[in-house]
Amino acid sequence: KLHLVRERGWRIAEMGVAGFTEEKSIQIVCATKVESSATCSLEERKAALAKADDEGLTGLWEWCRLTKAPDGFAVPPEMWGVYSPEQNEQIESAYRKGDPCVAVTIGIRSYDIVFQGVDRARQVDRHLKKRREMRRRGLPAADRDAAFQQ
C-alpha cells in the first residue's frame, strides 16, 4: 500500500495523513523489462520441463559469482553459487508456472529474477543497478539436495 499526496502532481508520501493523502494498493509483479530476444516461448519451457521430469530431474538454480560472465556455460563450476532451498523453490515455482520473472528477497536485498530461455535467467538488483547471470541445472533430487549442503 502506498500513501500518495497531490502536490504539483502525485508523489509517494512517507506516511498517511487524514484529509491530505490517499492510500492506494497496487500489485507489482516484475518491474524489470523482459527482453524478447532472450526469452523462449512457454511451449519451449514446458517441453524442457517435461523432458527433465521424465528423466527424474529437478531444477537447481545457480547464480554466477563473476559479475561480467561472457558466456555462462564457459564459467568454471566453482564460480556458481547456490540459492537457499526456499529461494530455489520460489524461483523454480515461478519458472514452472511460466512467469516471465519473480521477485526474490535475499537478506536485505530484493531482486527480480528474469527468465531467459529454457535454462537461463538474470538476477537484477534495481536499487544498485546490478545484474548477475543465472542458470538452471536439472539434477536428481539427491544431487540437488546435496548441493544445498555445500
CSV table of C-alpha atoms in Angstrom, one decimal:
chain,number,residue,atom,x,y,z
A,1,LYS,CA,0.0,0.0,0.0
A,2,LEU,CA,1.2,3.5,-0.8
A,3,HIS,CA,0.2,6.8,0.6
A,4,LEU,CA,0.0,9.5,-2.1
A,5,VAL,CA,-0.1,13.2,-1.9
A,6,ARG,CA,-1.0,15.6,-4.7
A,7,GLU,CA,1.4,18.5,-4.8
A,8,ARG,CA,2.1,19.7,-8.4
A,9,GLY,CA,1.4,16.1,-9.4
A,10,TRP,CA,1.2,13.0,-7.4
A,11,ARG,CA,4.1,11.7,-5.3
A,12,ILE,CA,4.6,9.0,-2.6
A,13,ALA,CA,4.3,10.2,0.9
A,14,GLU,CA,6.2,8.7,3.8
A,15,MET,CA,3.1,8.3,5.9
A,16,GLY,CA,-0.7,8.8,5.7
A,17,VAL,CA,-2.3,12.0,6.9
A,18,ALA,CA,-6.1,12.1,7.0
A,19,GLY,CA,-7.6,14.5,4.5
A,20,PHE,CA,-4.2,15.2,2.9
A,21,THR,CA,-3.0,11.8,1.4
A,22,GLU,CA,-4.8,9.0,-0.3
A,23,GLU,CA,-3.9,5.3,0.2
A,24,LYS,CA,-3.6,3.2,-2.9
A,25,SER,CA,-2.9,-0.5,-3.3
A,26,ILE,CA,-1.1,-1.8,-6.3
A,27,GLN,CA,0.4,-5.2,-7.2
A,28,ILE,CA,3.9,-5.1,-8.7
A,29,VAL,CA,4.7,-8.4,-10.4
A,30,CYS,CA,8.0,-7.5,-12.0
A,31,ALA,CA,9.4,-4.1,-12.6
A,32,THR,CA,12.3,-5.3,-14.9
A,33,LYS,CA,11.8,-5.1,-18.7
A,34,VAL,CA,12.0,-8.6,-20.2
A,35,GLU,CA,13.9,-8.6,-23.5
A,36,SER,CA,12.0,-10.6,-26.0
A,37,SER,CA,15.3,-11.7,-27.8
A,38,ALA,CA,16.4,-13.5,-24.6
A,39,THR,CA,13.1,-15.2,-23.8
A,40,CYS,CA,11.8,-18.5,-25.1
A,41,SER,CA,8.2,-19.5,-25.7
A,42,LEU,CA,6.2,-21.0,-23.0
A,43,GLU,CA,5.9,-24.1,-25.1
A,44,GLU,CA,9.7,-24.5,-25.3
A,45,ARG,CA,9.9,-24.1,-21.5
A,46,LYS,CA,7.1,-26.7,-20.9
A,47,ALA,CA,8.8,-29.1,-23.3
A,48,ALA,CA,12.1,-28.8,-21.5
A,49,LEU,CA,10.4,-29.3,-18.1
A,50,ALA,CA,8.5,-32.3,-19.4
A,51,LYS,CA,11.8,-33.9,-20.6
A,52,ALA,CA,13.5,-33.2,-17.3
A,53,ASP,CA,10.5,-34.5,-15.3
A,54,ASP,CA,10.5,-37.7,-17.5
A,55,GLU,CA,14.2,-38.2,-16.6
A,56,GLY,CA,13.6,-37.6,-12.9
A,57,LEU,CA,15.5,-34.3,-12.8
A,58,THR,CA,14.7,-31.4,-10.5
A,59,GLY,CA,15.7,-27.8,-11.0
A,60,LEU,CA,18.7,-26.2,-9.2
A,61,TRP,CA,19.1,-22.5,-9.8
A,62,GLU,CA,22.6,-21.1,-9.5
A,63,TRP,CA,24.0,-17.5,-9.7
A,64,CYS,CA,27.3,-16.6,-11.3
A,65,ARG,CA,29.9,-15.3,-8.9
A,66,LEU,CA,31.5,-13.4,-11.8
A,67,THR,CA,29.9,-10.0,-12.4
A,68,LYS,CA,30.9,-10.0,-16.1
A,69,ALA,CA,30.3,-13.5,-17.4
A,70,PRO,CA,30.7,-13.5,-21.2
A,71,ASP,CA,29.1,-16.9,-21.6
A,72,GLY,CA,27.6,-18.7,-18.6
A,73,PHE,CA,28.5,-22.1,-19.9
A,74,ALA,CA,32.2,-21.1,-20.1
A,75,VAL,CA,32.3,-20.3,-16.3
A,76,PRO,CA,34.2,-22.8,-14.1
A,77,PRO,CA,31.9,-24.9,-11.8
A,78,GLU,CA,33.3,-23.3,-8.6
A,79,MET,CA,32.2,-19.9,-9.8
A,80,TRP,CA,28.5,-20.8,-9.5
A,81,GLY,CA,26.7,-20.0,-6.2
A,82,VAL,CA,23.6,-21.9,-5.0
A,83,TYR,CA,20.4,-20.2,-3.7
A,84,SER,CA,18.9,-21.5,-0.4
A,85,PRO,CA,16.3,-24.3,-0.8
A,86,GLU,CA,13.5,-21.8,-0.1
A,87,GLN,CA,14.7,-19.3,-2.7
A,88,ASN,CA,15.3,-22.1,-5.2
A,89,GLU,CA,11.7,-23.4,-4.7
A,90,GLN,CA,10.4,-19.8,-5.2
A,91,ILE,CA,12.3,-19.4,-8.4
A,92,GLU,CA,11.5,-22.9,-9.7
A,93,SER,CA,7.8,-22.5,-8.9
A,94,ALA,CA,7.6,-19.2,-10.9
A,95,TYR,CA,9.6,-20.8,-13.7
A,96,ARG,CA,7.2,-23.8,-13.9
A,97,LYS,CA,4.2,-21.6,-13.9
A,98,GLY,CA,5.5,-19.8,-16.9
A,99,ASP,CA,6.0,-16.5,-15.2
A,100,PRO,CA,8.4,-14.1,-17.1
A,101,CYS,CA,10.1,-13.2,-13.7
A,102,VAL,CA,9.8,-13.4,-10.0
A,103,ALA,CA,10.8,-11.1,-7.1
A,104,VAL,CA,13.1,-12.7,-4.5
A,105,THR,CA,14.4,-11.3,-1.3
A,106,ILE,CA,17.9,-12.4,-0.3
A,107,GLY,CA,18.9,-10.9,3.1
A,108,ILE,CA,18.2,-7.2,3.0
A,109,ARG,CA,18.2,-7.0,-0.9
A,110,SER,CA,15.3,-7.6,-3.3
A,111,TYR,CA,16.0,-8.9,-6.8
A,112,ASP,CA,14.0,-9.6,-9.9
A,113,ILE,CA,14.8,-13.0,-11.4
A,114,VAL,CA,14.1,-12.6,-15.1
A,115,PHE,CA,13.9,-15.9,-17.0
A,116,GLN,CA,15.7,-16.1,-20.3
A,117,GLY,CA,15.5,-19.1,-22.5
A,118,VAL,CA,14.9,-22.6,-21.2
A,119,ASP,CA,17.7,-22.8,-18.6
A,120,ARG,CA,18.9,-19.2,-18.0
A,121,ALA,CA,17.9,-16.2,-16.1
A,122,ARG,CA,19.3,-12.9,-14.8
A,123,GLN,CA,19.2,-11.7,-11.2
A,124,VAL,CA,18.6,-7.9,-11.3
A,125,ASP,CA,19.1,-5.5,-8.4
A,126,ARG,CA,17.0,-2.5,-9.4
A,127,HIS,CA,18.3,-0.4,-6.4
A,128,LEU,CA,22.0,-0.8,-7.1
A,129,LYS,CA,21.5,-1.4,-10.9
A,130,LYS,CA,23.5,-4.6,-10.9
A,131,ARG,CA,22.9,-7.9,-12.7
A,132,ARG,CA,24.2,-11.4,-12.4
A,133,GLU,CA,23.7,-14.3,-14.8
A,134,MET,CA,21.9,-17.4,-13.6
A,135,ARG,CA,21.5,-20.9,-14.8
A,136,ARG,CA,19.1,-23.8,-14.1
A,137,ARG,CA,20.6,-27.3,-13.9
A,138,GLY,CA,18.5,-30.4,-14.0
A,139,LEU,CA,19.7,-32.8,-11.3
A,140,PRO,CA,18.4,-35.9,-9.5
A,141,ALA,CA,16.7,-34.8,-6.2
A,142,ALA,CA,19.5,-36.3,-4.1
A,143,ASP,CA,22.2,-34.3,-6.0
A,144,ARG,CA,20.2,-31.1,-5.8
A,145,ASP,CA,19.7,-31.6,-2.0
A,146,ALA,CA,23.5,-32.3,-1.6
A,147,ALA,CA,24.3,-29.0,-3.5
A,148,PHE,CA,22.3,-27.1,-0.9
A,149,GLN,CA,24.5,-28.5,1.9
A,150,GLN,CA,27.8,-27.4,0.3
